[in-house]
CSV table of C-alpha atoms in Angstrom, one decimal:
chain,number,residue,atom,x,y,z
X,1,UNK,CA,94.1,9.0,102.3
X,2,UNK,CA,94.4,5.2,102.4
X,3,UNK,CA,94.5,5.2,106.0
X,4,UNK,CA,90.9,6.5,106.1
X,5,UNK,CA,89.6,4.8,102.9
X,6,UNK,CA,90.4,1.2,104.0
X,7,UNK,CA,88.5,1.6,107.5
X,8,UNK,CA,85.7,3.1,105.6
X,9,UNK,CA,85.4,0.1,103.1
X,10,UNK,CA,85.7,-2.2,106.2
X,11,UNK,CA,83.0,-0.4,107.9
X,12,UNK,CA,80.8,-0.6,104.8
X,13,UNK,CA,81.3,-4.4,104.4
X,14,UNK,CA,81.0,-5.1,108.1
X,15,UNK,CA,77.9,-2.9,108.4
X,16,UNK,CA,76.4,-4.7,105.4
X,17,UNK,CA,77.1,-8.2,106.8
X,18,UNK,CA,75.5,-7.3,110.1
X,19,UNK,CA,72.5,-5.4,108.9
X,20,UNK,CA,71.4,-7.5,106.0
X,21,UNK,CA,70.7,-10.5,108.0
X,22,UNK,CA,66.8,-11.3,108.0
X,23,UNK,CA,65.2,-10.2,111.3
X,24,UNK,CA,61.9,-8.6,112.6
X,25,UNK,CA,63.0,-5.0,111.5
X,26,UNK,CA,63.9,-6.0,107.9
X,27,UNK,CA,60.7,-8.0,107.7
X,28,UNK,CA,58.7,-5.1,108.8
X,29,UNK,CA,60.3,-2.7,106.3
X,30,UNK,CA,59.5,-5.3,103.6
X,31,UNK,CA,55.9,-5.7,104.4
X,32,UNK,CA,55.4,-2.0,104.8
X,33,UNK,CA,57.1,-1.4,101.5
X,34,UNK,CA,55.0,-4.1,99.7
X,35,UNK,CA,51.9,-2.4,101.1
X,36,UNK,CA,53.1,1.1,100.1
X,37,UNK,CA,52.3,2.4,103.6
X,38,UNK,CA,54.7,5.1,105.2
X,39,UNK,CA,57.8,3.6,103.6
X,40,UNK,CA,59.9,6.6,103.6
X,41,UNK,CA,59.2,7.5,107.2
X,42,UNK,CA,60.0,3.9,108.3
X,43,UNK,CA,63.1,3.7,106.2
X,44,UNK,CA,64.2,7.0,107.8
X,45,UNK,CA,63.5,5.9,111.3
X,46,UNK,CA,65.4,2.5,110.7
X,47,UNK,CA,68.5,4.2,109.2
X,48,UNK,CA,68.7,7.0,111.6
X,49,UNK,CA,68.5,4.6,114.6
X,50,UNK,CA,71.2,2.5,113.0
X,51,UNK,CA,73.4,5.5,112.7
X,52,UNK,CA,72.8,6.6,116.3
X,53,UNK,CA,73.6,3.1,117.5
X,54,UNK,CA,76.8,2.7,115.4
X,55,UNK,CA,78.1,6.2,116.4
X,56,UNK,CA,77.2,5.3,120.2
X,57,UNK,CA,79.0,2.1,119.8
X,58,UNK,CA,82.2,3.6,118.3
X,59,UNK,CA,82.1,6.2,120.9
X,60,UNK,CA,82.3,3.8,123.7
X,61,UNK,CA,78.8,2.8,124.5
X,62,UNK,CA,79.7,-0.9,124.0
X,63,UNK,CA,81.7,-0.8,127.1
X,64,UNK,CA,78.9,0.4,129.2
X,65,UNK,CA,76.5,-2.3,127.8
X,66,UNK,CA,79.2,-5.0,128.3
X,67,UNK,CA,79.4,-3.9,132.0
X,68,UNK,CA,75.8,-4.1,132.5
X,69,UNK,CA,74.5,-7.4,130.8
X,70,UNK,CA,71.1,-6.9,132.6
X,71,UNK,CA,70.3,-4.2,129.9
X,72,UNK,CA,70.5,-7.0,127.1
X,73,UNK,CA,68.5,-9.4,129.3
X,74,UNK,CA,65.7,-6.8,129.7
X,75,UNK,CA,65.8,-6.1,126.0
X,76,UNK,CA,65.4,-9.8,125.3
X,77,UNK,CA,62.4,-10.2,127.6
X,78,UNK,CA,60.5,-6.9,126.4
X,79,UNK,CA,61.6,-7.3,122.9
X,80,UNK,CA,60.8,-11.0,122.7
X,81,UNK,CA,57.2,-10.2,124.0
X,82,UNK,CA,56.7,-7.4,121.5
X,83,UNK,CA,58.0,-9.5,118.5
X,84,UNK,CA,55.8,-12.5,119.6
X,85,UNK,CA,52.7,-10.2,119.6
X,86,UNK,CA,53.7,-9.0,116.1
X,87,UNK,CA,54.1,-12.7,115.1
X,88,UNK,CA,50.7,-13.8,116.3
X,89,UNK,CA,49.0,-10.7,114.7
X,90,UNK,CA,50.7,-11.8,111.4
X,91,UNK,CA,49.4,-15.4,111.8
X,92,UNK,CA,45.9,-14.1,112.5
X,93,UNK,CA,46.0,-12.1,109.3
X,94,UNK,CA,47.2,-15.0,107.4
X,95,UNK,CA,44.1,-17.1,108.6
X,96,UNK,CA,41.7,-14.3,107.5
X,97,UNK,CA,39.2,-14.7,104.6
X,98,UNK,CA,39.9,-13.0,101.3
X,99,UNK,CA,37.2,-10.4,102.1
X,100,UNK,CA,38.7,-9.7,105.5
X,101,UNK,CA,42.0,-9.1,104.0
X,102,UNK,CA,40.6,-6.6,101.6
X,103,UNK,CA,38.8,-4.8,104.3
X,104,UNK,CA,42.0,-4.8,106.5
X,105,UNK,CA,43.9,-3.3,103.6
X,106,UNK,CA,41.4,-0.3,103.5
X,107,UNK,CA,41.6,0.0,107.3
X,108,UNK,CA,45.5,-0.1,107.2
X,109,UNK,CA,45.5,2.7,104.6
X,110,UNK,CA,44.2,4.9,107.3
X,111,UNK,CA,46.5,3.9,109.9
X,112,UNK,CA,48.6,6.8,111.4
X,113,UNK,CA,52.2,7.3,110.3
X,114,UNK,CA,53.5,7.4,113.9
X,115,UNK,CA,52.0,4.0,114.7
X,116,UNK,CA,54.1,2.6,111.9
X,117,UNK,CA,57.1,4.6,112.8
X,118,UNK,CA,56.8,3.6,116.5
X,119,UNK,CA,56.7,0.0,115.5
X,120,UNK,CA,59.9,0.3,113.5
X,121,UNK,CA,61.5,2.1,116.4
X,122,UNK,CA,60.3,-0.5,118.8
X,123,UNK,CA,61.7,-3.3,116.6
X,124,UNK,CA,65.1,-1.6,116.5
X,125,UNK,CA,65.7,-0.4,120.0
X,126,UNK,CA,64.1,-3.5,121.7
X,127,UNK,CA,66.0,-6.0,119.7
X,128,UNK,CA,69.0,-7.1,121.8
X,129,UNK,CA,70.9,-8.2,118.9
X,130,UNK,CA,71.3,-4.5,118.0
X,131,UNK,CA,73.2,-4.0,121.2
X,132,UNK,CA,75.3,-7.2,120.7
X,133,UNK,CA,76.0,-6.7,117.0
X,134,UNK,CA,75.7,-2.9,116.2
X,135,UNK,CA,76.9,-1.6,119.5
X,136,UNK,CA,79.4,-4.1,121.0
X,137,UNK,CA,80.7,-5.9,117.9
X,138,UNK,CA,80.8,-2.8,115.5
X,139,UNK,CA,82.2,-0.6,118.3
X,140,UNK,CA,85.1,-3.1,119.1
X,141,UNK,CA,85.9,-3.6,115.4
X,142,UNK,CA,85.9,0.1,114.7
X,143,UNK,CA,88.1,0.9,117.7
X,144,UNK,CA,90.7,-1.6,116.4
X,145,UNK,CA,91.3,0.7,113.5
X,146,UNK,CA,92.7,3.4,115.7
X,147,UNK,CA,92.5,6.8,114.2
X,148,UNK,CA,90.4,5.4,111.4
X,149,UNK,CA,87.5,4.4,113.6
X,150,UNK,CA,85.3,7.3,112.6
X,151,UNK,CA,85.9,6.5,108.9
X,152,UNK,CA,84.9,2.9,109.9
X,153,UNK,CA,81.8,4.4,111.5
X,154,UNK,CA,80.9,6.4,108.4
X,155,UNK,CA,81.3,3.4,106.2
X,156,UNK,CA,78.9,1.4,108.5
X,157,UNK,CA,76.4,4.1,108.6
X,158,UNK,CA,76.4,4.3,104.8
X,159,UNK,CA,75.7,0.6,104.6
X,160,UNK,CA,72.7,0.9,106.8
X,161,UNK,CA,71.3,3.9,104.9
X,162,UNK,CA,71.9,2.2,101.6
X,163,UNK,CA,70.3,-1.1,102.8
X,164,UNK,CA,67.1,0.3,104.3
X,165,UNK,CA,66.6,2.5,101.2
X,166,UNK,CA,67.1,-0.4,98.8
X,167,UNK,CA,64.9,-2.6,101.0
X,168,UNK,CA,62.0,-0.1,101.1
X,169,UNK,CA,62.3,0.8,97.5
X,170,UNK,CA,62.6,-2.8,96.4
X,171,UNK,CA,59.6,-3.8,98.3
X,172,UNK,CA,57.5,-1.0,96.7
X,173,UNK,CA,58.3,-2.5,93.2
X,174,UNK,CA,56.9,-5.8,94.4
X,175,UNK,CA,53.7,-4.4,95.3
X,176,UNK,CA,52.1,-5.5,92.0
X,177,UNK,CA,52.8,-9.1,92.9
X,178,UNK,CA,50.7,-8.7,96.0
X,179,UNK,CA,47.4,-7.7,94.2
X,180,UNK,CA,45.8,-11.1,95.2
X,181,UNK,CA,44.8,-12.1,98.9
X,182,UNK,CA,46.6,-15.4,98.5
X,183,UNK,CA,50.0,-13.5,98.1
X,184,UNK,CA,49.3,-11.5,101.2
X,185,UNK,CA,48.6,-14.8,103.1
X,186,UNK,CA,51.8,-16.2,102.0
X,187,UNK,CA,53.7,-12.9,103.1
X,188,UNK,CA,52.1,-12.9,106.4
X,189,UNK,CA,52.8,-16.5,106.9
X,190,UNK,CA,56.5,-15.8,106.4
X,191,UNK,CA,56.4,-12.8,108.7
X,192,UNK,CA,54.6,-14.8,111.4
X,193,UNK,CA,57.3,-17.6,111.3
X,194,UNK,CA,60.1,-15.3,111.4
X,195,UNK,CA,58.6,-13.2,114.2
X,196,UNK,CA,57.5,-16.1,116.4
X,197,UNK,CA,60.8,-17.9,115.7
X,198,UNK,CA,62.7,-14.8,116.8
X,199,UNK,CA,60.7,-14.5,120.0
X,200,UNK,CA,61.2,-18.2,120.8
X,201,UNK,CA,65.0,-17.7,120.3
X,202,UNK,CA,65.1,-14.5,122.4
X,203,UNK,CA,63.3,-16.2,125.4
X,204,UNK,CA,65.6,-19.3,125.1
X,205,UNK,CA,68.7,-17.2,125.4
X,206,UNK,CA,67.6,-15.6,128.6
């Protein structure tokens, strides 16, 4: 039993360490959770994507990615452009008047669920760190546990599910702090800084 329990705990801790780091995906989940818009669908999209990537990494996808580094390069370019656009949009929202913020909230309320889910998926699958951390690193560590590699994968998947559920649910509880336009401006400023900073870092690493 311990031969599977220890790898599972290792997977849980490793997964938590890699997933909890602040990035575009987590920032998007946080903002949508605070706005109480499609939180459940977005959390599910992020968690399921992570589970698929973790399983793929343990199954050997990491070796394929390592053999074709151009895949990561393309992800850096496309992902960097996408994150940059999101950052600039957040900066634009931050500079809006209080009346515009209120009007935008009403417009966003009617925004389609699939648009939000699509953004969450893009921030996951176009993020090169997903392939470097989740697929390559997690896959290598998991395979180091021998027969316990799938127990490690289960622990890592559980970490992802727990994290996104907690992030989305916790953000919803913060919504009453964002009743004022000023609070939304501060949040959007933070989102803009993180998104644009990530885009610059991705371009610089190409």
